[in-house]
Short mmCIF file of N, CA and C in Angstrom, two decimals:
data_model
loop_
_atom_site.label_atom_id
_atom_site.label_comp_id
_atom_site.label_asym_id
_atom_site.label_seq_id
_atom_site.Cartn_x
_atom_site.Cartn_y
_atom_site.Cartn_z
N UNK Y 28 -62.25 -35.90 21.96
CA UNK Y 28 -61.18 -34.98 21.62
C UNK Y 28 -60.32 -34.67 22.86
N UNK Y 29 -60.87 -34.09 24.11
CA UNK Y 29 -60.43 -34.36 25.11
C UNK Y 29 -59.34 -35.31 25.65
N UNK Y 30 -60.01 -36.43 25.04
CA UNK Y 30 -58.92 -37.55 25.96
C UNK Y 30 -57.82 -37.91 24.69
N UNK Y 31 -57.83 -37.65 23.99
CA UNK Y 31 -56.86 -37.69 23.07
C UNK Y 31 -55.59 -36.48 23.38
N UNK Y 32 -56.01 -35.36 23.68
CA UNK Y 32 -55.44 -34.34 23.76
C UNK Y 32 -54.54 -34.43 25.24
N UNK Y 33 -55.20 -35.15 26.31
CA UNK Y 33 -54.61 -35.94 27.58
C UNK Y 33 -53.77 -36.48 26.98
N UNK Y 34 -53.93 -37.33 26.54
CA UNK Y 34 -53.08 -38.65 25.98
C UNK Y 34 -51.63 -38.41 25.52
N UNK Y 35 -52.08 -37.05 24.44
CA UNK Y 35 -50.47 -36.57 23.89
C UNK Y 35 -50.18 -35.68 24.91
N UNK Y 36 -50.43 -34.61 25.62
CA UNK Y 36 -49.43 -33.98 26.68
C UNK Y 36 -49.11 -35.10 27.65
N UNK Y 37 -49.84 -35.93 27.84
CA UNK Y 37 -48.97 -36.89 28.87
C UNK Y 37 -48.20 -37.86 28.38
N UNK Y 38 -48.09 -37.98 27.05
CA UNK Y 38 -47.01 -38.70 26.49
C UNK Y 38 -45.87 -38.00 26.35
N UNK Y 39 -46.19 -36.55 25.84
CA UNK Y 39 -45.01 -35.55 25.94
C UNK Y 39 -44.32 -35.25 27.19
N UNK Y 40 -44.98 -35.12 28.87
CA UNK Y 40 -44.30 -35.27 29.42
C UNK Y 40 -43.64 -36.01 30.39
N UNK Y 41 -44.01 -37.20 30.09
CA UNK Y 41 -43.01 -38.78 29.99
C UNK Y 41 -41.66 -38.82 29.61
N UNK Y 42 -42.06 -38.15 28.47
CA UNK Y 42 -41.05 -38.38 27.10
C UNK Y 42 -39.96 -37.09 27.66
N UNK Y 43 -40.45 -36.42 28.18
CA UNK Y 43 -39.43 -35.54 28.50
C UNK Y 43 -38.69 -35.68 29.89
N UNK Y 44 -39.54 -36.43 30.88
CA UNK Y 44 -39.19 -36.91 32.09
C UNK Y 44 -38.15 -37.91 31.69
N UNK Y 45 -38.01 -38.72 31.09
CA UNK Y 45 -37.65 -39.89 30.75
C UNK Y 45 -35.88 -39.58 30.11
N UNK Y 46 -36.26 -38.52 29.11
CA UNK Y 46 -34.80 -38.18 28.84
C UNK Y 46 -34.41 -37.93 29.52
N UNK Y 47 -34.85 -36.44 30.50
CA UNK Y 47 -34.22 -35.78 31.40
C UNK Y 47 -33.33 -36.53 32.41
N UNK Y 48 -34.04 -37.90 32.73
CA UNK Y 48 -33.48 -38.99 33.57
C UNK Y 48 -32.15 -39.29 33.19
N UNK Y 49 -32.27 -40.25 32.10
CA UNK Y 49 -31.61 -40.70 31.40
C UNK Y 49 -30.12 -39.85 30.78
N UNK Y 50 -30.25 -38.40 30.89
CA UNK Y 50 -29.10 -37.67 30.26
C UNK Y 50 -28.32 -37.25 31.97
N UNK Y 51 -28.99 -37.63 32.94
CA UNK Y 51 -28.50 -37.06 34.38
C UNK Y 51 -27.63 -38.36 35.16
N UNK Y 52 -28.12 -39.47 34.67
CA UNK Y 52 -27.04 -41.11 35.10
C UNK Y 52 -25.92 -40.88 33.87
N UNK Y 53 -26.15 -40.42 33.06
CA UNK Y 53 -24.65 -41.50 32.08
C UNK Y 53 -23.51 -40.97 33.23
N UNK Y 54 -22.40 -41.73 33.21
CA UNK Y 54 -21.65 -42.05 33.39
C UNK Y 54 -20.38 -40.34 33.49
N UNK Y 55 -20.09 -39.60 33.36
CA UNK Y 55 -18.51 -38.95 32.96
C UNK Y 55 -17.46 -40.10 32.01
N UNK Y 56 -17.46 -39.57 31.10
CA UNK Y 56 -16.38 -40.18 30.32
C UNK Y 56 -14.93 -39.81 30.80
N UNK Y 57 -14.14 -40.81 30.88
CA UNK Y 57 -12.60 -40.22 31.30
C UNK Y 57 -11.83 -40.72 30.12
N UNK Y 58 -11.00 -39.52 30.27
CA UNK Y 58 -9.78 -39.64 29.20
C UNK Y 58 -8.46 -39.00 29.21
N UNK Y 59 -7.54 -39.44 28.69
CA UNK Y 59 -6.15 -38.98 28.98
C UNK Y 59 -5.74 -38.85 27.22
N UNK Y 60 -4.65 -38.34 27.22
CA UNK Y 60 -4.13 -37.88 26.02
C UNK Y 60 -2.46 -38.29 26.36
N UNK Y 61 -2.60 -39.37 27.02
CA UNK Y 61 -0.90 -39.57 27.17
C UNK Y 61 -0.92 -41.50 26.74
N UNK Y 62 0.01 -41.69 26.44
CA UNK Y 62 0.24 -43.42 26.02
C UNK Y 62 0.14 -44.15 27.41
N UNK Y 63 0.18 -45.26 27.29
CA UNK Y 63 0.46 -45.92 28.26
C UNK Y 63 1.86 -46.01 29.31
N UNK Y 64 3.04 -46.02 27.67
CA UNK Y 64 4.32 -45.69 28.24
C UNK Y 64 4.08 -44.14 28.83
N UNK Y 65 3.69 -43.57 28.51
CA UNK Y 65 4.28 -41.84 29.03
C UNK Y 65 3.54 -41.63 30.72
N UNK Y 66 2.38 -42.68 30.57
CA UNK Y 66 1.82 -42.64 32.13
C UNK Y 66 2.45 -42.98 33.28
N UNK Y 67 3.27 -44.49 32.73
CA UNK Y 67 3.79 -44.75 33.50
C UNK Y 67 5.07 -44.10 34.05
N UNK Y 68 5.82 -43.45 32.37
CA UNK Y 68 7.09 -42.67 32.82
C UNK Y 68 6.47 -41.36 33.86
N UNK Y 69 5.54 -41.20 33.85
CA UNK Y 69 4.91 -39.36 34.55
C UNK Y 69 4.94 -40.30 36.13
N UNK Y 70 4.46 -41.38 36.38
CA UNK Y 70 4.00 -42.24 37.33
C UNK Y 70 5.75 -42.19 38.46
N UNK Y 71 6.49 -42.85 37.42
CA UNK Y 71 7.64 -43.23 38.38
C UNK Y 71 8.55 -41.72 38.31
N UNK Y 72 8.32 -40.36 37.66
CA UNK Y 72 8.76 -39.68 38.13
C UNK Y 72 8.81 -38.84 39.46
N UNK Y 73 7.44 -39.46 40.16
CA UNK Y 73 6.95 -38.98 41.04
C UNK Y 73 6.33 -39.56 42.31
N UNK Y 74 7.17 -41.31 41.91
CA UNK Y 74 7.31 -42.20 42.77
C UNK Y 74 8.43 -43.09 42.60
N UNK Y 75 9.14 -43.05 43.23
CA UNK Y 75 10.39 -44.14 43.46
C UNK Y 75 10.31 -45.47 43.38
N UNK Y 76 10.78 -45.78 42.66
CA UNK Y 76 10.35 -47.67 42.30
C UNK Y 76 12.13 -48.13 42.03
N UNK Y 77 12.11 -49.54 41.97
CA UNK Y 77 13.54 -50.23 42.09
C UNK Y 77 13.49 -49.86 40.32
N UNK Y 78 15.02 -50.28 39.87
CA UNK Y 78 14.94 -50.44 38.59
C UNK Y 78 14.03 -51.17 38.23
N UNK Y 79 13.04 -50.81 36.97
CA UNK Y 79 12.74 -52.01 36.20
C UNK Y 79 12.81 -51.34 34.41
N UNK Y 80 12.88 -52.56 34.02
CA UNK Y 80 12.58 -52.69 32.66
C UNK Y 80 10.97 -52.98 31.97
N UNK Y 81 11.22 -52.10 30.59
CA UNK Y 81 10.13 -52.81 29.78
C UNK Y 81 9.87 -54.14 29.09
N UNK Y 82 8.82 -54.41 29.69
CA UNK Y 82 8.61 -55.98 28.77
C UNK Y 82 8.73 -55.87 27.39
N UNK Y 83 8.81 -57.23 26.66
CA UNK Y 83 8.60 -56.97 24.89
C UNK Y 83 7.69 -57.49 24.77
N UNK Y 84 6.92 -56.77 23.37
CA UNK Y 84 6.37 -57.35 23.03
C UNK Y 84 5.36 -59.19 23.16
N UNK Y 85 7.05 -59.92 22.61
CA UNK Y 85 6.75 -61.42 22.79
C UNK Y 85 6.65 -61.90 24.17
N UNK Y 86 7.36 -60.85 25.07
CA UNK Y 86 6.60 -61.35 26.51
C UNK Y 86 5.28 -61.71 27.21
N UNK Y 87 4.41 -60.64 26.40
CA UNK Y 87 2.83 -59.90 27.13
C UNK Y 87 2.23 -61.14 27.17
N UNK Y 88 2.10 -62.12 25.94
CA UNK Y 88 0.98 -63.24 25.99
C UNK Y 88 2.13 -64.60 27.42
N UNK Y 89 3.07 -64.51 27.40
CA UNK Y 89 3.59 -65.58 28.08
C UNK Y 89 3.52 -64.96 29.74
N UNK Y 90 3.58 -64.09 30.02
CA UNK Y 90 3.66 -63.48 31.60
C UNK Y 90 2.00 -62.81 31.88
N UNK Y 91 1.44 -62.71 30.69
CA UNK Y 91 -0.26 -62.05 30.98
C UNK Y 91 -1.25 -62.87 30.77
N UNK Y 92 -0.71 -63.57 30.48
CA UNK Y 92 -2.25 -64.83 30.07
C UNK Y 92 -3.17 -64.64 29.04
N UNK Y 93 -2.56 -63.43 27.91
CA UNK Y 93 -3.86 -62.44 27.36
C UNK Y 93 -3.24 -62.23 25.88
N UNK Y 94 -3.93 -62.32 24.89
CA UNK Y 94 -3.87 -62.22 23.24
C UNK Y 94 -3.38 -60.91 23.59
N UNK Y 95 -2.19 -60.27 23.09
CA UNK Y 95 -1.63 -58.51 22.67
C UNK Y 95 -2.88 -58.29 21.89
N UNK Y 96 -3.44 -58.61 20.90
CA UNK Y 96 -4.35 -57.90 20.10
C UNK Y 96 -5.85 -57.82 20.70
N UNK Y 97 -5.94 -57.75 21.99
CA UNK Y 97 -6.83 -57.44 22.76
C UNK Y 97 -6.63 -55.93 23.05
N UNK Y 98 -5.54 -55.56 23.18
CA UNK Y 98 -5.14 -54.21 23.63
C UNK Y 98 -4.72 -53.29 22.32
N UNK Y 99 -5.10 -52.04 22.22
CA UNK Y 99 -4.71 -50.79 21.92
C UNK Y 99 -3.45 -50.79 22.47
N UNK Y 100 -3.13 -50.24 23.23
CA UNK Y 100 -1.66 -50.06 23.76
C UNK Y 100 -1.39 -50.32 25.07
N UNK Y 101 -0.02 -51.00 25.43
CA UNK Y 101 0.14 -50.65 26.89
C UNK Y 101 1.60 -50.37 26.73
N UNK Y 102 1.99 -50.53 28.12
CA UNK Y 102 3.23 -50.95 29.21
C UNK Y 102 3.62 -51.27 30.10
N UNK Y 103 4.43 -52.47 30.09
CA UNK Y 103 4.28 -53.46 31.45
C UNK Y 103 5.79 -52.81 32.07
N UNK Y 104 6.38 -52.65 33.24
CA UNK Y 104 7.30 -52.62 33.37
C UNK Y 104 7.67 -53.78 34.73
N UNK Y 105 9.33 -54.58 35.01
CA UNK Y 105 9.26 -55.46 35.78
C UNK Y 105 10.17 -55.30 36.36
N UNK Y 106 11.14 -55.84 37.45
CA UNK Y 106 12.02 -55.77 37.95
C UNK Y 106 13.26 -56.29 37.25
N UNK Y 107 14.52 -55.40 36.63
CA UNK Y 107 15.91 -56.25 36.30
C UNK Y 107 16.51 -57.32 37.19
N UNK Y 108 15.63 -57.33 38.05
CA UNK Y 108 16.49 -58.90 39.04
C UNK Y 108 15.25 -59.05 39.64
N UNK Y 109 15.67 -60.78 39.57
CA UNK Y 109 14.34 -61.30 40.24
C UNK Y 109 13.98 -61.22 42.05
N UNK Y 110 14.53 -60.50 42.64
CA UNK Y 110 14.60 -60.14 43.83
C UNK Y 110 13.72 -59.23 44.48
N UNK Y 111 12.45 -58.63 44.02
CA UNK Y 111 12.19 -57.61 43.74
C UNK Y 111 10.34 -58.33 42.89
N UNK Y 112 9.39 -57.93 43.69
CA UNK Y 112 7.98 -58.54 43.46
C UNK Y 112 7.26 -57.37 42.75
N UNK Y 113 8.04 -55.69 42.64
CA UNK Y 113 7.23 -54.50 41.89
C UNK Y 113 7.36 -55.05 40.51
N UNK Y 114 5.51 -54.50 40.03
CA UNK Y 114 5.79 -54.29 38.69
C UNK Y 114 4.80 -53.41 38.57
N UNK Y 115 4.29 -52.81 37.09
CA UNK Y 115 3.42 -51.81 37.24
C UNK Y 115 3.18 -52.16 35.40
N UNK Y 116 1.90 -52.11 35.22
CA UNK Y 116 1.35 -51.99 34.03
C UNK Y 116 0.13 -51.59 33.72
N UNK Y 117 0.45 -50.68 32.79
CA UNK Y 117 -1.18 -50.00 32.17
C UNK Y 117 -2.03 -50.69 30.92
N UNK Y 118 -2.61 -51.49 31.01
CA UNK Y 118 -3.52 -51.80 29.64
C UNK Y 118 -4.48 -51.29 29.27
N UNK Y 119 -4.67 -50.41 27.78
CA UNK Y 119 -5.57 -49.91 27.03
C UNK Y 119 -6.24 -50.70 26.18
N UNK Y 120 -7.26 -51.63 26.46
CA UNK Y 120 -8.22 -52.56 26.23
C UNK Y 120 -8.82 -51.83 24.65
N UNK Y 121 -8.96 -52.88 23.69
CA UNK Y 121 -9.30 -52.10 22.42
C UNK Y 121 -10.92 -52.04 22.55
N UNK Y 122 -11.67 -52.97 23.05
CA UNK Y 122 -13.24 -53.28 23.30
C UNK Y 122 -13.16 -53.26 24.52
N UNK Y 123 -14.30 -52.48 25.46
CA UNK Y 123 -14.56 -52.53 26.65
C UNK Y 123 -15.30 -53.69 27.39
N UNK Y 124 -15.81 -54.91 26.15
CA UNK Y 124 -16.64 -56.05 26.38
C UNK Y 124 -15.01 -56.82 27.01
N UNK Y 125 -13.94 -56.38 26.32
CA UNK Y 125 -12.68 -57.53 26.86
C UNK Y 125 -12.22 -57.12 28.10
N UNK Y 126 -12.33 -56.33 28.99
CA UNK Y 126 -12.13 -54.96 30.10
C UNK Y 126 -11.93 -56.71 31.15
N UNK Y 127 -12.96 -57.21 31.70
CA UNK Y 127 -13.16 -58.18 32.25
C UNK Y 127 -12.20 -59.42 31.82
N UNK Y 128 -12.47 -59.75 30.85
CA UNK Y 128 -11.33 -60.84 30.24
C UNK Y 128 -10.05 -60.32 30.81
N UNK Y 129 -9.47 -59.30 30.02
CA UNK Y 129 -7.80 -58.88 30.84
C UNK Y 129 -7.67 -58.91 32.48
N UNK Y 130 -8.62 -58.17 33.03
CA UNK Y 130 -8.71 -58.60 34.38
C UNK Y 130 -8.60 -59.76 34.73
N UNK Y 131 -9.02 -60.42 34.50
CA UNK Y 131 -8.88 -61.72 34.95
C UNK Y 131 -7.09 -62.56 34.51
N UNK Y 132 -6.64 -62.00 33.48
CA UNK Y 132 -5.79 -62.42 32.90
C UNK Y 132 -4.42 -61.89 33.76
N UNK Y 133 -4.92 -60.41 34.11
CA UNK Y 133 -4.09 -59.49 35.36
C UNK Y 133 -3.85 -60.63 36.41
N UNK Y 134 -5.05 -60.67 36.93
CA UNK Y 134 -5.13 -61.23 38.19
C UNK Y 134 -3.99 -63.14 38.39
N UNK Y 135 -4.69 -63.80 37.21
CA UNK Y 135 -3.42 -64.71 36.99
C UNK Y 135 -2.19 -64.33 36.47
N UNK Y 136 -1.82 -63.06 36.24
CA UNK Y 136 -0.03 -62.85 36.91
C UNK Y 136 0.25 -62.54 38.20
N UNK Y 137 -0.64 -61.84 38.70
CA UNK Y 137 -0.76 -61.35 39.93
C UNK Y 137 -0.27 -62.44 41.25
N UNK Y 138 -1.29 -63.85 40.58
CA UNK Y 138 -0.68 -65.13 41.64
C UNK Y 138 0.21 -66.21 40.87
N UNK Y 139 0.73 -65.79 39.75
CA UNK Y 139 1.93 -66.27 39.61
C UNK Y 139 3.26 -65.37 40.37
N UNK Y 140 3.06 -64.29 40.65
CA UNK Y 140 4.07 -63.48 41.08
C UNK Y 140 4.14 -63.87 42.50
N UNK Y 141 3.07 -64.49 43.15
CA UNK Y 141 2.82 -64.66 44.18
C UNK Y 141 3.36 -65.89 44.49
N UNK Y 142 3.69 -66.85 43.90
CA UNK Y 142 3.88 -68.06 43.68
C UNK Y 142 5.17 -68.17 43.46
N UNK Y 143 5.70 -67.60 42.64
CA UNK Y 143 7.04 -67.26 42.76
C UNK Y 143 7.96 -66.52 44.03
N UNK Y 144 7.24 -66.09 44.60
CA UNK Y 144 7.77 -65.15 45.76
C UNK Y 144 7.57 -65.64 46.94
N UNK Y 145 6.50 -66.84 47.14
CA UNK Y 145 5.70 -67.60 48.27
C UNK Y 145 7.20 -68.43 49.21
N UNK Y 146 8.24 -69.19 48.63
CA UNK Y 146 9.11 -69.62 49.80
C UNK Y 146 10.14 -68.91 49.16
N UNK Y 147 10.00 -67.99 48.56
CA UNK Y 147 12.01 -67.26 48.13
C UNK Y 147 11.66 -66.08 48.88
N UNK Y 148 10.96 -65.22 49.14
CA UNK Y 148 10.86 -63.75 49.54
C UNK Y 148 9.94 -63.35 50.54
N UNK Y 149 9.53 -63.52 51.66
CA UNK Y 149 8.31 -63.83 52.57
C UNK Y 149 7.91 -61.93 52.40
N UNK Y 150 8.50 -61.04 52.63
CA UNK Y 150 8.23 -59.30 52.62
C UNK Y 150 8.03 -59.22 50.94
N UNK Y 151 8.70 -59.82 49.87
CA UNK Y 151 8.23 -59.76 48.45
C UNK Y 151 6.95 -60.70 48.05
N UNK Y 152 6.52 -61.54 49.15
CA UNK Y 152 5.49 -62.42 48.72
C UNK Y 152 3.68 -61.76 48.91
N UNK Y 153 4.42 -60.80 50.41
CA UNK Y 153 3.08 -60.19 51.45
C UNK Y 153 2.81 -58.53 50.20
N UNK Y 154 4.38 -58.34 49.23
CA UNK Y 154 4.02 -57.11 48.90
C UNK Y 154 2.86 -57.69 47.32
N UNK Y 155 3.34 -59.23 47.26
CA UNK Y 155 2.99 -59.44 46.02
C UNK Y 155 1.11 -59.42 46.08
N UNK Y 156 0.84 -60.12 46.93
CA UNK Y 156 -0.43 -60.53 47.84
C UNK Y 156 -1.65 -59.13 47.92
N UNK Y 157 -0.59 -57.69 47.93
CA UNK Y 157 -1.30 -56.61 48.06
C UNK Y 157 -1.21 -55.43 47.15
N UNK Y 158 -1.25 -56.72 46.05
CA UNK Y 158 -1.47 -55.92 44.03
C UNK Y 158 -2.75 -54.95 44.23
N UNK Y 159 -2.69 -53.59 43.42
CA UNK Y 159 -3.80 -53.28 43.13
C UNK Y 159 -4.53 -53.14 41.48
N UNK Y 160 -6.01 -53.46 41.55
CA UNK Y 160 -5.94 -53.41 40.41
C UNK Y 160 -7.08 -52.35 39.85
N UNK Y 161 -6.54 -51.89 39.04
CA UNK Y 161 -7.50 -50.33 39.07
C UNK Y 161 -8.10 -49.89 37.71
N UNK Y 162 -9.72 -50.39 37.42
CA UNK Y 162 -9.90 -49.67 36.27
C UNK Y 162 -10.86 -48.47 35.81
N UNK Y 163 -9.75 -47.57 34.50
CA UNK Y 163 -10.88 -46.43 34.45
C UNK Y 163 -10.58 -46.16 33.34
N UNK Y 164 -12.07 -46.13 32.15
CA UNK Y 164 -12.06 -46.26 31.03
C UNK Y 164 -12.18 -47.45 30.64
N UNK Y 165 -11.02 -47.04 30.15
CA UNK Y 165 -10.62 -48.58 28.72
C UNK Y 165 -8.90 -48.78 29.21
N UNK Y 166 -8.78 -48.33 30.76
CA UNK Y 166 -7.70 -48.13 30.88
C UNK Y 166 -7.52 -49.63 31.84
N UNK Y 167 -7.18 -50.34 31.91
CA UNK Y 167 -6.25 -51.11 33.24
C UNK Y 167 -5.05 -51.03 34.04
N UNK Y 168 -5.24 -50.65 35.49
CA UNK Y 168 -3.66 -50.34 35.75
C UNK Y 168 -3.44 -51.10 37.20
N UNK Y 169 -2.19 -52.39 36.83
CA UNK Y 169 -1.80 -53.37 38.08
C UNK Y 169 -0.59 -53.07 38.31
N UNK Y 170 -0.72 -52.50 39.53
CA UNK Y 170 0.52 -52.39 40.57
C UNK Y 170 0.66 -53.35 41.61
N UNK Y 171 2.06 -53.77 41.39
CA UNK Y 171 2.78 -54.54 42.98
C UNK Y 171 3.54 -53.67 43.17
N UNK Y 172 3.81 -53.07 44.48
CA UNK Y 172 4.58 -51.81 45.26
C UNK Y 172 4.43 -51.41 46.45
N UNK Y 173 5.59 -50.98 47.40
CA UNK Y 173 5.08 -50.83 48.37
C UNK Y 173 4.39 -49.21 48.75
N UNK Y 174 4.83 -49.05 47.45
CA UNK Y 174 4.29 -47.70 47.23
C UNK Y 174 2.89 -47.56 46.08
N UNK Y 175 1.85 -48.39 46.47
CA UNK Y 175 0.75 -48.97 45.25
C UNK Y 175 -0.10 -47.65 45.63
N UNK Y 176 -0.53 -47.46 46.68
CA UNK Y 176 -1.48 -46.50 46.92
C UNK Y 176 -1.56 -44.80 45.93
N UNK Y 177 0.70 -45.07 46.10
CA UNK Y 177 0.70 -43.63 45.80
C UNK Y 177 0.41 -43.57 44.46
N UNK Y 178 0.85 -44.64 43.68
CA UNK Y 178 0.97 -44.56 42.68
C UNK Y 178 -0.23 -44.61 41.75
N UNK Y 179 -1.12 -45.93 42.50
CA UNK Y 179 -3.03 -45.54 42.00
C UNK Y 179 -3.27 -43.93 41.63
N UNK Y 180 -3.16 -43.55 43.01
CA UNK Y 180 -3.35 -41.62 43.23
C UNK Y 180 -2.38 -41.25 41.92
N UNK Y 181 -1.55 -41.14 41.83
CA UNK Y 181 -0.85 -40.56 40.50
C UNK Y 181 -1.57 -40.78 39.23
N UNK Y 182 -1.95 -42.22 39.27
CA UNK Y 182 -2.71 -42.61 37.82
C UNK Y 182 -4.17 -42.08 37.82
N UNK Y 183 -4.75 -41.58 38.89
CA UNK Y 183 -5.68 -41.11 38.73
C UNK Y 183 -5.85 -39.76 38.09
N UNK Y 184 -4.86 -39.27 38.92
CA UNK Y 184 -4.62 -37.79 38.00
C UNK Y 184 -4.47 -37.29 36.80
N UNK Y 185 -4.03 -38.34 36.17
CA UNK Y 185 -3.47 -38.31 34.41
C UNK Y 185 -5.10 -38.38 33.31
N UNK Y 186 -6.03 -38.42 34.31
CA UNK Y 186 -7.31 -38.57 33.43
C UNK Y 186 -8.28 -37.47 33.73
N UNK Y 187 -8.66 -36.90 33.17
CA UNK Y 187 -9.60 -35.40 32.86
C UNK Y 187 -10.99 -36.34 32.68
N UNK Y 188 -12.12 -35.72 33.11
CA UNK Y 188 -13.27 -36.25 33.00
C UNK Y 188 -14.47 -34.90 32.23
N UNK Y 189 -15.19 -35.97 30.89
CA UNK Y 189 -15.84 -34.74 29.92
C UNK Y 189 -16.87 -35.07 30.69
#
């Protein structure tokens, strides 16, 4: 009777060690309540960037390397003249298993931009070279800028953590 009675308090406090663990690693969930477009508009109000425009739609798969129906929502924005290596885009990944896939898909625009800029722009080639790429959530966000740092820091801010 004894060792039975061992048996269950020390299974009980396993079982309670074990959660206790386990509820003290997860993660902080982050989240924002703004679109992709409205991040970026909050983003360049509070950082100076050259003109650019929004991509369309039929652009995303030809300049991203990446199915649109991978994503929930974004916004890419690019330069109105090709003179000019900034761009800035937020992708809201619909599955977090694809988080990696888009990255990678980032990263090959990243050295096409680079490639493009490699003998036309030597200061647009070095800015292209020092993309950042930043993820949190289900969020993706690639900046070329010479202002990338500030603008990471801005996008960080737009997310509240539960």
């Amino acid at each position: 009777m004894k060792k039975h009675t061992f048996i269950l308090a020390l299974t009980i406090v396993l079982s309670v060690m074990l959660s206790a663990c386990s509820s003290s690693n997860n993660e902080a969930v982050v989240e924002t309540n703004l679109t992709p477009k409205e991040m970026i508009d909050e983003m360049l109000a509070k950082v100076e960037q050259p003109s650019l425009m929004e991509v369309e739609e039929d652009m995303v798969a030809q300049l991203y390397h990446l199915a649109p129906s991978l994503l929930e929502d974004y916004s890419i924005r690019m330069p109105m003249m090709n003179v000019k290596s900034n761009e800035i885009a937020i992708l809201k990944v619909k599955d977090a298993k694809d988080i990696s896939t888009v990255e990678t898909a980032v990263k090959e625009r990243a050295t096409d931009i680079q490639k493009q800029f490699e003998q036309y722009l030597p200061d647009q080639y070095e800015n292209a070279q020092n993309y950042k790429l930043v993820t949190k959530g289900n969020y993706i966000l690639f900046v070329i800028s010479e202002s990338a740092d500030q603008l990471v820091t801005e996008f960080d801010t737009l997310f509240t953590k539960k």
